[in-house]
Amino acid sequence: MRRAAEDGDLTQPAQVSSRDEVGELAGHFNGLLELLRQVNVSMGRSIAQLSTSVAAMRNASLEQTASAARQAANLHQTQVTAEEIRVICISTDARAADVLQSSAEAAKVGRNGQKALGRGQEELGAIAARVREMREQVGALPPHMRHIEAVLDTV
């Protein structure tokens, strides 16, 4: 028993050679040694399980760190893309405003052109009416003046 206690060797049971109090104490000591061996084995298993759990947690932590880094990179790319879209929208808005202004000016020019065309047709109608009047007047003139009618036909 002394050697087991001094050396910490729990594999050597105490020799029980008597059935008296010392023998009984040696038997209880052997039972205590067995319990300590079982505790030692159980602690070894627990340490192994704990080591495995720590390793798994470390791997999970590394994976989460990598995932967070990927997500941060994706978020940054999304922000860059959103900024590019915002700039394009501003540019497109300015171009659309220019197109609308040009369209309004073209519509105004078109309306003015239609009015001018209408006035030009009215004036041509008035000129044609005046030419008919002059033709009638020339037709009423004596024959020697009829060569004017030929000139008016060319106009």
Short mmCIF file of N, CA, C and O in Angstrom, two decimals, residues 3-143:
data_model
loop_
_atom_site.label_atom_id
_atom_site.label_comp_id
_atom_site.label_asym_id
_atom_site.label_seq_id
_atom_site.Cartn_x
_atom_site.Cartn_y
_atom_site.Cartn_z
N ARG A 3 3.87 1.62 -1.23
CA ARG A 3 4.47 1.83 -2.54
C ARG A 3 3.46 2.41 -3.52
O ARG A 3 3.79 3.30 -4.29
N ALA A 4 2.22 1.96 -3.49
CA ALA A 4 1.18 2.48 -4.37
C ALA A 4 0.92 3.94 -4.06
O ALA A 4 0.76 4.77 -4.97
N ALA A 5 0.91 4.29 -2.78
CA ALA A 5 0.67 5.67 -2.40
C ALA A 5 1.85 6.55 -2.75
O ALA A 5 1.70 7.66 -3.24
N GLU A 6 3.06 6.08 -2.50
CA GLU A 6 4.26 6.89 -2.74
C GLU A 6 4.55 7.03 -4.24
O GLU A 6 4.92 8.09 -4.70
N ASP A 7 4.43 5.94 -4.99
CA ASP A 7 4.75 5.95 -6.42
C ASP A 7 3.57 6.43 -7.28
O ASP A 7 3.77 6.76 -8.45
N GLY A 8 2.38 6.44 -6.76
CA GLY A 8 1.20 6.78 -7.55
C GLY A 8 0.83 5.68 -8.50
O GLY A 8 0.10 5.89 -9.46
N ASP A 9 1.30 4.48 -8.28
CA ASP A 9 1.02 3.34 -9.14
C ASP A 9 -0.27 2.70 -8.68
O ASP A 9 -0.32 2.03 -7.67
N LEU A 10 -1.32 2.92 -9.44
CA LEU A 10 -2.64 2.41 -9.05
C LEU A 10 -2.90 1.02 -9.62
O LEU A 10 -3.97 0.46 -9.44
N THR A 11 -1.91 0.44 -10.29
CA THR A 11 -2.13 -0.88 -10.89
C THR A 11 -1.77 -2.01 -9.94
O THR A 11 -2.13 -3.16 -10.18
N GLN A 12 -1.06 -1.73 -8.89
CA GLN A 12 -0.63 -2.76 -7.95
C GLN A 12 -1.57 -2.79 -6.75
O GLN A 12 -1.58 -1.86 -5.95
N PRO A 13 -2.41 -3.81 -6.65
CA PRO A 13 -3.30 -3.89 -5.49
C PRO A 13 -2.52 -4.26 -4.23
O PRO A 13 -1.43 -4.84 -4.30
N ALA A 14 -3.06 -3.90 -3.11
CA ALA A 14 -2.44 -4.25 -1.82
C ALA A 14 -2.65 -5.74 -1.58
O ALA A 14 -3.70 -6.30 -1.89
N GLN A 15 -1.66 -6.39 -1.01
CA GLN A 15 -1.74 -7.81 -0.69
C GLN A 15 -2.59 -7.98 0.57
O GLN A 15 -2.32 -7.37 1.59
N VAL A 16 -3.64 -8.75 0.46
CA VAL A 16 -4.50 -9.01 1.61
C VAL A 16 -4.18 -10.42 2.08
O VAL A 16 -4.49 -11.40 1.40
N SER A 17 -3.56 -10.52 3.28
CA SER A 17 -3.19 -11.85 3.77
C SER A 17 -3.92 -12.19 5.07
O SER A 17 -3.82 -13.30 5.55
N SER A 18 -4.64 -11.27 5.60
CA SER A 18 -5.35 -11.57 6.86
C SER A 18 -6.77 -11.06 6.77
O SER A 18 -7.11 -10.25 5.91
N ARG A 19 -7.56 -11.53 7.74
CA ARG A 19 -8.96 -11.13 7.72
C ARG A 19 -9.23 -10.19 8.90
O ARG A 19 -10.37 -9.92 9.22
N ASP A 20 -8.24 -9.68 9.47
CA ASP A 20 -8.43 -8.77 10.61
C ASP A 20 -8.66 -7.36 10.08
O ASP A 20 -8.89 -7.13 8.90
N GLU A 21 -8.52 -6.39 10.95
CA GLU A 21 -8.79 -4.99 10.58
C GLU A 21 -7.81 -4.52 9.52
O GLU A 21 -8.17 -3.76 8.61
N VAL A 22 -6.57 -4.92 9.59
CA VAL A 22 -5.58 -4.52 8.60
C VAL A 22 -5.93 -5.14 7.25
O VAL A 22 -5.84 -4.49 6.19
N GLY A 23 -6.34 -6.38 7.24
CA GLY A 23 -6.75 -7.04 6.01
C GLY A 23 -7.99 -6.37 5.43
O GLY A 23 -8.12 -6.20 4.22
N GLU A 24 -8.88 -6.03 6.32
CA GLU A 24 -10.11 -5.35 5.89
C GLU A 24 -9.76 -3.98 5.30
O GLU A 24 -10.30 -3.57 4.27
N LEU A 25 -8.82 -3.28 5.96
CA LEU A 25 -8.38 -1.97 5.47
C LEU A 25 -7.71 -2.14 4.10
O LEU A 25 -7.93 -1.33 3.18
N ALA A 26 -6.91 -3.18 3.93
CA ALA A 26 -6.26 -3.43 2.65
C ALA A 26 -7.30 -3.73 1.57
O ALA A 26 -7.16 -3.28 0.41
N GLY A 27 -8.35 -4.44 1.90
CA GLY A 27 -9.43 -4.72 0.92
C GLY A 27 -10.13 -3.44 0.51
O GLY A 27 -10.42 -3.22 -0.68
N HIS A 28 -10.41 -2.57 1.50
CA HIS A 28 -11.04 -1.27 1.16
C HIS A 28 -10.09 -0.41 0.33
O HIS A 28 -10.53 0.30 -0.60
N PHE A 29 -8.80 -0.51 0.66
CA PHE A 29 -7.81 0.24 -0.10
C PHE A 29 -7.79 -0.24 -1.55
O PHE A 29 -7.73 0.56 -2.49
N ASN A 30 -7.86 -1.55 -1.74
CA ASN A 30 -7.92 -2.12 -3.10
C ASN A 30 -9.17 -1.64 -3.83
O ASN A 30 -9.13 -1.34 -5.04
N GLY A 31 -10.31 -1.56 -3.14
CA GLY A 31 -11.55 -1.05 -3.75
C GLY A 31 -11.39 0.41 -4.15
O GLY A 31 -11.84 0.84 -5.23
N LEU A 32 -10.72 1.19 -3.28
CA LEU A 32 -10.46 2.59 -3.58
C LEU A 32 -9.55 2.72 -4.79
O LEU A 32 -9.76 3.57 -5.67
N LEU A 33 -8.52 1.86 -4.87
CA LEU A 33 -7.63 1.87 -6.03
C LEU A 33 -8.40 1.57 -7.32
O LEU A 33 -8.16 2.19 -8.35
N GLU A 34 -9.30 0.61 -7.23
CA GLU A 34 -10.12 0.27 -8.41
C GLU A 34 -10.97 1.45 -8.84
O GLU A 34 -11.07 1.76 -10.03
N LEU A 35 -11.59 2.13 -7.86
CA LEU A 35 -12.39 3.32 -8.19
C LEU A 35 -11.52 4.41 -8.81
O LEU A 35 -11.92 5.06 -9.79
N LEU A 36 -10.33 4.61 -8.27
CA LEU A 36 -9.42 5.62 -8.82
C LEU A 36 -9.00 5.24 -10.24
O LEU A 36 -8.89 6.12 -11.11
N ARG A 37 -8.77 3.95 -10.52
CA ARG A 37 -8.43 3.51 -11.87
C ARG A 37 -9.60 3.81 -12.82
O ARG A 37 -9.39 4.29 -13.94
N GLN A 38 -10.81 3.52 -12.35
CA GLN A 38 -11.98 3.79 -13.19
C GLN A 38 -12.15 5.29 -13.44
O GLN A 38 -12.49 5.72 -14.56
N VAL A 39 -11.90 6.10 -12.40
CA VAL A 39 -11.98 7.56 -12.57
C VAL A 39 -10.93 8.00 -13.58
O VAL A 39 -11.18 8.84 -14.45
N ASN A 40 -9.72 7.44 -13.44
CA ASN A 40 -8.64 7.80 -14.36
C ASN A 40 -9.01 7.44 -15.81
O ASN A 40 -8.82 8.23 -16.73
N VAL A 41 -9.55 6.24 -16.04
CA VAL A 41 -9.97 5.81 -17.38
C VAL A 41 -11.09 6.72 -17.88
O VAL A 41 -11.09 7.17 -19.04
N SER A 42 -12.06 6.99 -17.03
CA SER A 42 -13.19 7.85 -17.39
C SER A 42 -12.71 9.25 -17.75
O SER A 42 -13.18 9.86 -18.72
N MET A 43 -11.76 9.77 -16.98
CA MET A 43 -11.21 11.10 -17.28
C MET A 43 -10.48 11.08 -18.61
O MET A 43 -10.57 12.04 -19.39
N GLY A 44 -9.78 10.00 -18.90
CA GLY A 44 -9.08 9.88 -20.19
C GLY A 44 -10.07 9.93 -21.34
O GLY A 44 -9.84 10.61 -22.35
N ARG A 45 -11.19 9.20 -21.21
CA ARG A 45 -12.23 9.22 -22.25
C ARG A 45 -12.84 10.62 -22.38
O ARG A 45 -13.06 11.12 -23.47
N SER A 46 -13.10 11.25 -21.22
CA SER A 46 -13.68 12.59 -21.23
C SER A 46 -12.73 13.59 -21.89
O SER A 46 -13.16 14.46 -22.66
N ILE A 47 -11.44 13.45 -21.58
CA ILE A 47 -10.45 14.35 -22.20
C ILE A 47 -10.42 14.13 -23.71
O ILE A 47 -10.35 15.09 -24.49
N ALA A 48 -10.50 12.88 -24.15
CA ALA A 48 -10.50 12.57 -25.58
C ALA A 48 -11.75 13.17 -26.25
O ALA A 48 -11.65 13.78 -27.33
N GLN A 49 -12.89 13.00 -25.59
CA GLN A 49 -14.12 13.57 -26.13
C GLN A 49 -14.04 15.09 -26.16
O GLN A 49 -14.46 15.73 -27.14
N LEU A 50 -13.49 15.68 -25.09
CA LEU A 50 -13.34 17.12 -25.03
C LEU A 50 -12.40 17.61 -26.13
O LEU A 50 -12.68 18.61 -26.80
N SER A 51 -11.31 16.89 -26.35
CA SER A 51 -10.37 17.26 -27.42
C SER A 51 -11.05 17.19 -28.77
O SER A 51 -10.87 18.08 -29.63
N THR A 52 -11.84 16.14 -28.99
CA THR A 52 -12.57 16.01 -30.25
C THR A 52 -13.56 17.16 -30.41
O THR A 52 -13.67 17.74 -31.50
N SER A 53 -14.27 17.50 -29.34
CA SER A 53 -15.24 18.60 -29.39
C SER A 53 -14.56 19.93 -29.65
O SER A 53 -15.04 20.75 -30.44
N VAL A 54 -13.41 20.15 -29.00
CA VAL A 54 -12.66 21.39 -29.22
C VAL A 54 -12.21 21.48 -30.67
O VAL A 54 -12.30 22.54 -31.30
N ALA A 55 -11.73 20.38 -31.22
CA ALA A 55 -11.29 20.37 -32.62
C ALA A 55 -12.46 20.66 -33.55
O ALA A 55 -12.33 21.43 -34.51
N ALA A 56 -13.61 20.04 -33.26
CA ALA A 56 -14.80 20.28 -34.08
C ALA A 56 -15.23 21.74 -33.98
O ALA A 56 -15.60 22.36 -34.99
N MET A 57 -15.18 22.28 -32.77
CA MET A 57 -15.56 23.69 -32.59
C MET A 57 -14.58 24.61 -33.30
O MET A 57 -14.98 25.62 -33.90
N ARG A 58 -13.30 24.26 -33.26
CA ARG A 58 -12.29 25.07 -33.96
C ARG A 58 -12.55 25.05 -35.46
O ARG A 58 -12.52 26.07 -36.13
N ASN A 59 -12.83 23.85 -36.00
CA ASN A 59 -13.14 23.74 -37.43
C ASN A 59 -14.40 24.54 -37.78
O ASN A 59 -14.43 25.22 -38.80
N ALA A 60 -15.41 24.43 -36.95
CA ALA A 60 -16.65 25.18 -37.19
C ALA A 60 -16.38 26.68 -37.14
O ALA A 60 -16.91 27.45 -37.95
N SER A 61 -15.55 27.10 -36.19
CA SER A 61 -15.20 28.51 -36.08
C SER A 61 -14.46 28.99 -37.33
O SER A 61 -14.73 30.07 -37.85
N LEU A 62 -13.52 28.16 -37.81
CA LEU A 62 -12.79 28.52 -39.03
C LEU A 62 -13.73 28.61 -40.23
O LEU A 62 -13.61 29.52 -41.06
N GLU A 63 -14.66 27.67 -40.32
CA GLU A 63 -15.64 27.69 -41.41
C GLU A 63 -16.52 28.93 -41.33
O GLU A 63 -16.82 29.56 -42.34
N GLN A 64 -16.95 29.27 -40.11
CA GLN A 64 -17.78 30.47 -39.94
C GLN A 64 -16.99 31.73 -40.28
O GLN A 64 -17.54 32.65 -40.90
N THR A 65 -15.72 31.76 -39.91
CA THR A 65 -14.89 32.91 -40.24
C THR A 65 -14.75 33.04 -41.76
O THR A 65 -14.89 34.14 -42.31
N ALA A 66 -14.50 31.92 -42.42
CA ALA A 66 -14.38 31.94 -43.88
C ALA A 66 -15.71 32.35 -44.52
O ALA A 66 -15.74 33.14 -45.47
N SER A 67 -16.80 31.83 -43.99
CA SER A 67 -18.12 32.18 -44.51
C SER A 67 -18.41 33.67 -44.32
O SER A 67 -18.93 34.33 -45.21
N ALA A 68 -18.05 34.19 -43.15
CA ALA A 68 -18.26 35.61 -42.89
C ALA A 68 -17.42 36.46 -43.83
O ALA A 68 -17.88 37.50 -44.34
N ALA A 69 -16.21 36.02 -44.12
CA ALA A 69 -15.35 36.75 -45.05
C ALA A 69 -15.94 36.74 -46.46
O ALA A 69 -15.95 37.77 -47.15
N ARG A 70 -16.47 35.57 -46.88
CA ARG A 70 -17.11 35.49 -48.20
C ARG A 70 -18.34 36.39 -48.26
O ARG A 70 -18.56 37.10 -49.24
N GLN A 71 -19.13 36.37 -47.19
CA GLN A 71 -20.33 37.20 -47.16
C GLN A 71 -19.96 38.69 -47.18
O GLN A 71 -20.62 39.48 -47.84
N ALA A 72 -18.89 39.05 -46.47
CA ALA A 72 -18.44 40.45 -46.47
C ALA A 72 -18.00 40.85 -47.88
O ALA A 72 -18.32 41.95 -48.34
N ALA A 73 -17.27 39.96 -48.56
CA ALA A 73 -16.83 40.25 -49.92
C ALA A 73 -18.04 40.38 -50.85
O ALA A 73 -18.09 41.30 -51.69
N ASN A 74 -19.01 39.49 -50.70
CA ASN A 74 -20.22 39.57 -51.52
C ASN A 74 -21.00 40.84 -51.23
O ASN A 74 -21.55 41.47 -52.15
N LEU A 75 -21.08 41.21 -49.97
CA LEU A 75 -21.77 42.44 -49.60
C LEU A 75 -21.07 43.65 -50.21
O LEU A 75 -21.72 44.55 -50.75
N HIS A 76 -19.74 43.64 -50.15
CA HIS A 76 -18.99 44.75 -50.74
C HIS A 76 -19.26 44.83 -52.25
O HIS A 76 -19.49 45.91 -52.79
N GLN A 77 -19.25 43.67 -52.92
CA GLN A 77 -19.51 43.65 -54.36
C GLN A 77 -20.93 44.15 -54.64
O GLN A 77 -21.16 44.87 -55.61
N THR A 78 -21.87 43.78 -53.79
CA THR A 78 -23.25 44.25 -53.96
C THR A 78 -23.32 45.76 -53.81
O THR A 78 -24.03 46.44 -54.57
N GLN A 79 -22.58 46.30 -52.85
CA GLN A 79 -22.57 47.75 -52.65
C GLN A 79 -21.96 48.45 -53.86
O GLN A 79 -22.46 49.49 -54.31
N VAL A 80 -20.88 47.88 -54.40
CA VAL A 80 -20.25 48.47 -55.58
C VAL A 80 -21.23 48.45 -56.76
O VAL A 80 -21.39 49.45 -57.47
N THR A 81 -21.90 47.32 -56.94
CA THR A 81 -22.87 47.20 -58.03
C THR A 81 -24.03 48.18 -57.85
O THR A 81 -24.47 48.82 -58.81
N ALA A 82 -24.51 48.31 -56.61
CA ALA A 82 -25.60 49.25 -56.34
C ALA A 82 -25.17 50.68 -56.65
O ALA A 82 -25.96 51.47 -57.21
N GLU A 83 -23.94 51.03 -56.32
CA GLU A 83 -23.43 52.38 -56.63
C GLU A 83 -23.35 52.58 -58.14
O GLU A 83 -23.70 53.64 -58.65
N GLU A 84 -22.88 51.55 -58.87
CA GLU A 84 -22.82 51.65 -60.33
C GLU A 84 -24.22 51.84 -60.91
O GLU A 84 -24.41 52.65 -61.81
N ILE A 85 -25.18 51.11 -60.39
CA ILE A 85 -26.57 51.23 -60.86
C ILE A 85 -27.10 52.64 -60.56
O ILE A 85 -27.76 53.26 -61.39
N ARG A 86 -26.76 53.17 -59.37
CA ARG A 86 -27.21 54.52 -59.01
C ARG A 86 -26.65 55.55 -59.99
O ARG A 86 -27.38 56.42 -60.49
N VAL A 87 -25.35 55.43 -60.32
CA VAL A 87 -24.72 56.36 -61.25
C VAL A 87 -25.36 56.24 -62.63
O VAL A 87 -25.64 57.25 -63.28
N ILE A 88 -25.61 55.02 -63.07
CA ILE A 88 -26.25 54.80 -64.37
C ILE A 88 -27.66 55.41 -64.38
O ILE A 88 -28.07 56.03 -65.36
N CYS A 89 -28.39 55.24 -63.28
CA CYS A 89 -29.74 55.80 -63.19
C CYS A 89 -29.71 57.33 -63.29
O CYS A 89 -30.55 57.94 -63.97
N ILE A 90 -28.74 57.94 -62.62
CA ILE A 90 -28.63 59.41 -62.68
C ILE A 90 -28.33 59.83 -64.12
O ILE A 90 -28.95 60.77 -64.64
N SER A 91 -27.40 59.14 -64.77
CA SER A 91 -27.05 59.46 -66.15
C SER A 91 -28.25 59.24 -67.08
O SER A 91 -28.53 60.07 -67.94
N THR A 92 -28.95 58.14 -66.88
CA THR A 92 -30.12 57.83 -67.70
C THR A 92 -31.22 58.87 -67.49
O THR A 92 -31.88 59.29 -68.45
N ASP A 93 -31.39 59.29 -66.26
CA ASP A 93 -32.39 60.32 -65.95
C ASP A 93 -32.07 61.61 -66.69
O ASP A 93 -32.95 62.24 -67.27
N ALA A 94 -30.78 61.99 -66.68
CA ALA A 94 -30.37 63.22 -67.38
C ALA A 94 -30.61 63.08 -68.89
O ALA A 94 -31.11 64.01 -69.54
N ARG A 95 -30.27 61.90 -69.44
CA ARG A 95 -30.49 61.68 -70.87
C ARG A 95 -31.98 61.69 -71.21
O ARG A 95 -32.39 62.23 -72.23
N ALA A 96 -32.78 61.11 -70.34
CA ALA A 96 -34.23 61.10 -70.57
C ALA A 96 -34.78 62.51 -70.55
O ALA A 96 -35.65 62.88 -71.37
N ALA A 97 -34.28 63.34 -69.63
CA ALA A 97 -34.72 64.74 -69.58
C ALA A 97 -34.35 65.46 -70.87
O ALA A 97 -35.15 66.24 -71.42
N ASP A 98 -33.14 65.21 -71.39
CA ASP A 98 -32.71 65.82 -72.66
C ASP A 98 -33.61 65.36 -73.80
O ASP A 98 -34.02 66.16 -74.65
N VAL A 99 -33.93 64.05 -73.83
CA VAL A 99 -34.80 63.52 -74.89
C VAL A 99 -36.19 64.14 -74.80
O VAL A 99 -36.78 64.52 -75.82
N LEU A 100 -36.71 64.27 -73.58
CA LEU A 100 -38.03 64.89 -73.42
C LEU A 100 -38.01 66.34 -73.88
O LEU A 100 -38.95 66.81 -74.54
N GLN A 101 -36.95 67.07 -73.56
CA GLN A 101 -36.86 68.46 -73.98
C GLN A 101 -36.77 68.54 -75.51
O GLN A 101 -37.45 69.35 -76.14
N SER A 102 -35.94 67.67 -76.10
CA SER A 102 -35.82 67.65 -77.56
C SER A 102 -37.15 67.28 -78.21
O SER A 102 -37.53 67.85 -79.23
N SER A 103 -37.85 66.35 -77.60
CA SER A 103 -39.15 65.92 -78.12
C SER A 103 -40.15 67.07 -78.07
O SER A 103 -40.91 67.30 -79.02
N ALA A 104 -40.14 67.81 -76.94
CA ALA A 104 -41.06 68.95 -76.82
C ALA A 104 -40.73 70.01 -77.87
O ALA A 104 -41.63 70.60 -78.49
N GLU A 105 -39.42 70.27 -78.08
CA GLU A 105 -39.01 71.25 -79.08
C GLU A 105 -39.40 70.78 -80.48
O GLU A 105 -39.85 71.57 -81.30
N ALA A 106 -39.24 69.49 -80.76
CA ALA A 106 -39.61 68.94 -82.06
C ALA A 106 -41.11 69.06 -82.29
O ALA A 106 -41.56 69.39 -83.39
N ALA A 107 -41.89 68.81 -81.24
CA ALA A 107 -43.34 68.95 -81.37
C ALA A 107 -43.72 70.39 -81.65
O ALA A 107 -44.60 70.66 -82.49
N LYS A 108 -43.04 71.33 -81.00
CA LYS A 108 -43.31 72.76 -81.22
C LYS A 108 -42.95 73.14 -82.66
O LYS A 108 -43.72 73.82 -83.34
N VAL A 109 -41.78 72.66 -83.11
CA VAL A 109 -41.37 72.93 -84.49
C VAL A 109 -42.37 72.32 -85.47
O VAL A 109 -42.75 72.94 -86.47
N GLY A 110 -42.84 71.12 -85.15
CA GLY A 110 -43.83 70.46 -86.01
C GLY A 110 -45.13 71.25 -86.09
O GLY A 110 -45.70 71.43 -87.17
N ARG A 111 -45.59 71.73 -84.93
CA ARG A 111 -46.82 72.54 -84.93
C ARG A 111 -46.63 73.84 -85.72
O ARG A 111 -47.50 74.24 -86.51
N ASN A 112 -45.48 74.49 -85.51
CA ASN A 112 -45.19 75.73 -86.25
C ASN A 112 -45.09 75.44 -87.74
O ASN A 112 -45.57 76.23 -88.57
N GLY A 113 -44.49 74.30 -88.10
CA GLY A 113 -44.39 73.92 -89.51
C GLY A 113 -45.76 73.67 -90.12
O GLY A 113 -46.01 74.06 -91.26
N GLN A 114 -46.65 73.03 -89.36
CA GLN A 114 -48.01 72.79 -89.87
C GLN A 114 -48.75 74.12 -90.09
O GLN A 114 -49.44 74.29 -91.09
N LYS A 115 -48.56 75.02 -89.13
CA LYS A 115 -49.21 76.34 -89.28
C LYS A 115 -48.66 77.06 -90.50
O LYS A 115 -49.42 77.64 -91.29
N ALA A 116 -47.34 77.03 -90.67
CA ALA A 116 -46.71 77.70 -91.81
C ALA A 116 -47.16 77.05 -93.12
O ALA A 116 -47.43 77.76 -94.11
N LEU A 117 -47.26 75.73 -93.13
CA LEU A 117 -47.72 75.03 -94.31
C LEU A 117 -49.16 75.43 -94.64
O LEU A 117 -49.50 75.66 -95.80
N GLY A 118 -49.98 75.51 -93.59
CA GLY A 118 -51.37 75.93 -93.80
C GLY A 118 -51.44 77.35 -94.39
O GLY A 118 -52.21 77.61 -95.33
N ARG A 119 -50.63 78.26 -93.83
CA ARG A 119 -50.61 79.63 -94.34
C ARG A 119 -50.10 79.66 -95.78
O ARG A 119 -50.63 80.39 -96.63
N GLY A 120 -49.04 78.82 -96.04
CA GLY A 120 -48.50 78.77 -97.40
C GLY A 120 -49.54 78.26 -98.38
O GLY A 120 -49.66 78.79 -99.50
N GLN A 121 -50.33 77.26 -98.00
CA GLN A 121 -51.39 76.75 -98.88
C GLN A 121 -52.46 77.80 -99.11
O GLN A 121 -52.97 77.95 -100.22
N GLU A 122 -52.79 78.53 -98.03
CA GLU A 122 -53.78 79.61 -98.18
C GLU A 122 -53.28 80.68 -99.13
O GLU A 122 -54.02 81.15 -100.01
N GLU A 123 -51.98 81.04 -98.99
CA GLU A 123 -51.41 82.08 -99.86
C GLU A 123 -51.33 81.59 -101.30
O GLU A 123 -51.59 82.36 -102.24
N LEU A 124 -50.97 80.29 -101.49
CA LEU A 124 -50.95 79.74 -102.85
C LEU A 124 -52.35 79.74 -103.45
O LEU A 124 -52.53 80.01 -104.65
N GLY A 125 -53.35 79.43 -102.62
CA GLY A 125 -54.74 79.46 -103.10
C GLY A 125 -55.13 80.88 -103.51
O GLY A 125 -55.79 81.08 -104.55
N ALA A 126 -54.68 81.85 -102.70
CA ALA A 126 -54.99 83.25 -103.03
C ALA A 126 -54.29 83.66 -104.32
O ALA A 126 -54.87 84.36 -105.17
N ILE A 127 -53.03 83.20 -104.50
CA ILE A 127 -52.29 83.51 -105.72
C ILE A 127 -52.98 82.87 -106.92
O ILE A 127 -53.14 83.49 -107.99
N ALA A 128 -53.40 81.62 -106.77
CA ALA A 128 -54.08 80.92 -107.87
C ALA A 128 -55.37 81.64 -108.24
O ALA A 128 -55.70 81.81 -109.43
N ALA A 129 -56.09 82.11 -107.22
CA ALA A 129 -57.33 82.84 -107.49
C ALA A 129 -57.02 84.15 -108.23
O ALA A 129 -57.73 84.52 -109.18
N ARG A 130 -55.96 84.79 -107.82
CA ARG A 130 -55.58 86.06 -108.47
C ARG A 130 -55.17 85.81 -109.91
O ARG A 130 -55.52 86.58 -110.81
N VAL A 131 -54.43 84.69 -110.17
CA VAL A 131 -54.03 84.34 -111.53
C VAL A 131 -55.27 84.07 -112.38
O VAL A 131 -55.35 84.48 -113.54
N ARG A 132 -56.28 83.40 -111.83
CA ARG A 132 -57.52 83.14 -112.59
C ARG A 132 -58.22 84.46 -112.93
O ARG A 132 -58.71 84.64 -114.05
N GLU A 133 -58.22 85.36 -111.97
CA GLU A 133 -58.84 86.68 -112.22
C GLU A 133 -58.11 87.40 -113.36
O GLU A 133 -58.75 87.97 -114.25
N MET A 134 -56.78 87.33 -113.26
CA MET A 134 -56.00 88.02 -114.30
C MET A 134 -56.23 87.38 -115.66
O MET A 134 -56.29 88.06 -116.68
N ARG A 135 -56.34 86.05 -115.69
CA ARG A 135 -56.59 85.35 -116.95
C ARG A 135 -57.92 85.79 -117.54
O ARG A 135 -58.05 86.01 -118.75
N GLU A 136 -58.90 85.90 -116.66
CA GLU A 136 -60.22 86.34 -117.14
C GLU A 136 -60.15 87.77 -117.68
O GLU A 136 -60.74 88.09 -118.71
N GLN A 137 -59.38 88.58 -116.99
CA GLN A 137 -59.24 89.97 -117.43
C GLN A 137 -58.50 90.03 -118.76
O GLN A 137 -58.84 90.83 -119.66
N VAL A 138 -57.46 89.18 -118.89
CA VAL A 138 -56.71 89.16 -120.14
C VAL A 138 -57.60 88.62 -121.26
O VAL A 138 -57.56 89.08 -122.41
N GLY A 139 -58.44 87.64 -120.93
CA GLY A 139 -59.33 87.08 -121.94
C GLY A 139 -60.31 88.12 -122.45
O GLY A 139 -60.75 88.07 -123.59
N ALA A 140 -60.60 89.10 -121.64
CA ALA A 140 -61.52 90.16 -122.05
C ALA A 140 -60.81 91.23 -122.86
O ALA A 140 -61.46 92.08 -123.47
N LEU A 141 -59.52 91.24 -122.95
CA LEU A 141 -58.76 92.25 -123.69
C LEU A 141 -58.84 91.95 -125.19
O LEU A 141 -59.11 90.84 -125.61
N PRO A 142 -58.51 92.91 -125.97
CA PRO A 142 -58.48 92.70 -127.42
C PRO A 142 -57.44 91.64 -127.81
O PRO A 142 -56.49 91.40 -127.08
N PRO A 143 -57.59 91.03 -128.97
CA PRO A 143 -56.74 89.93 -129.39
C PRO A 143 -55.25 90.26 -129.42
O PRO A 143 -54.42 89.38 -129.19
#
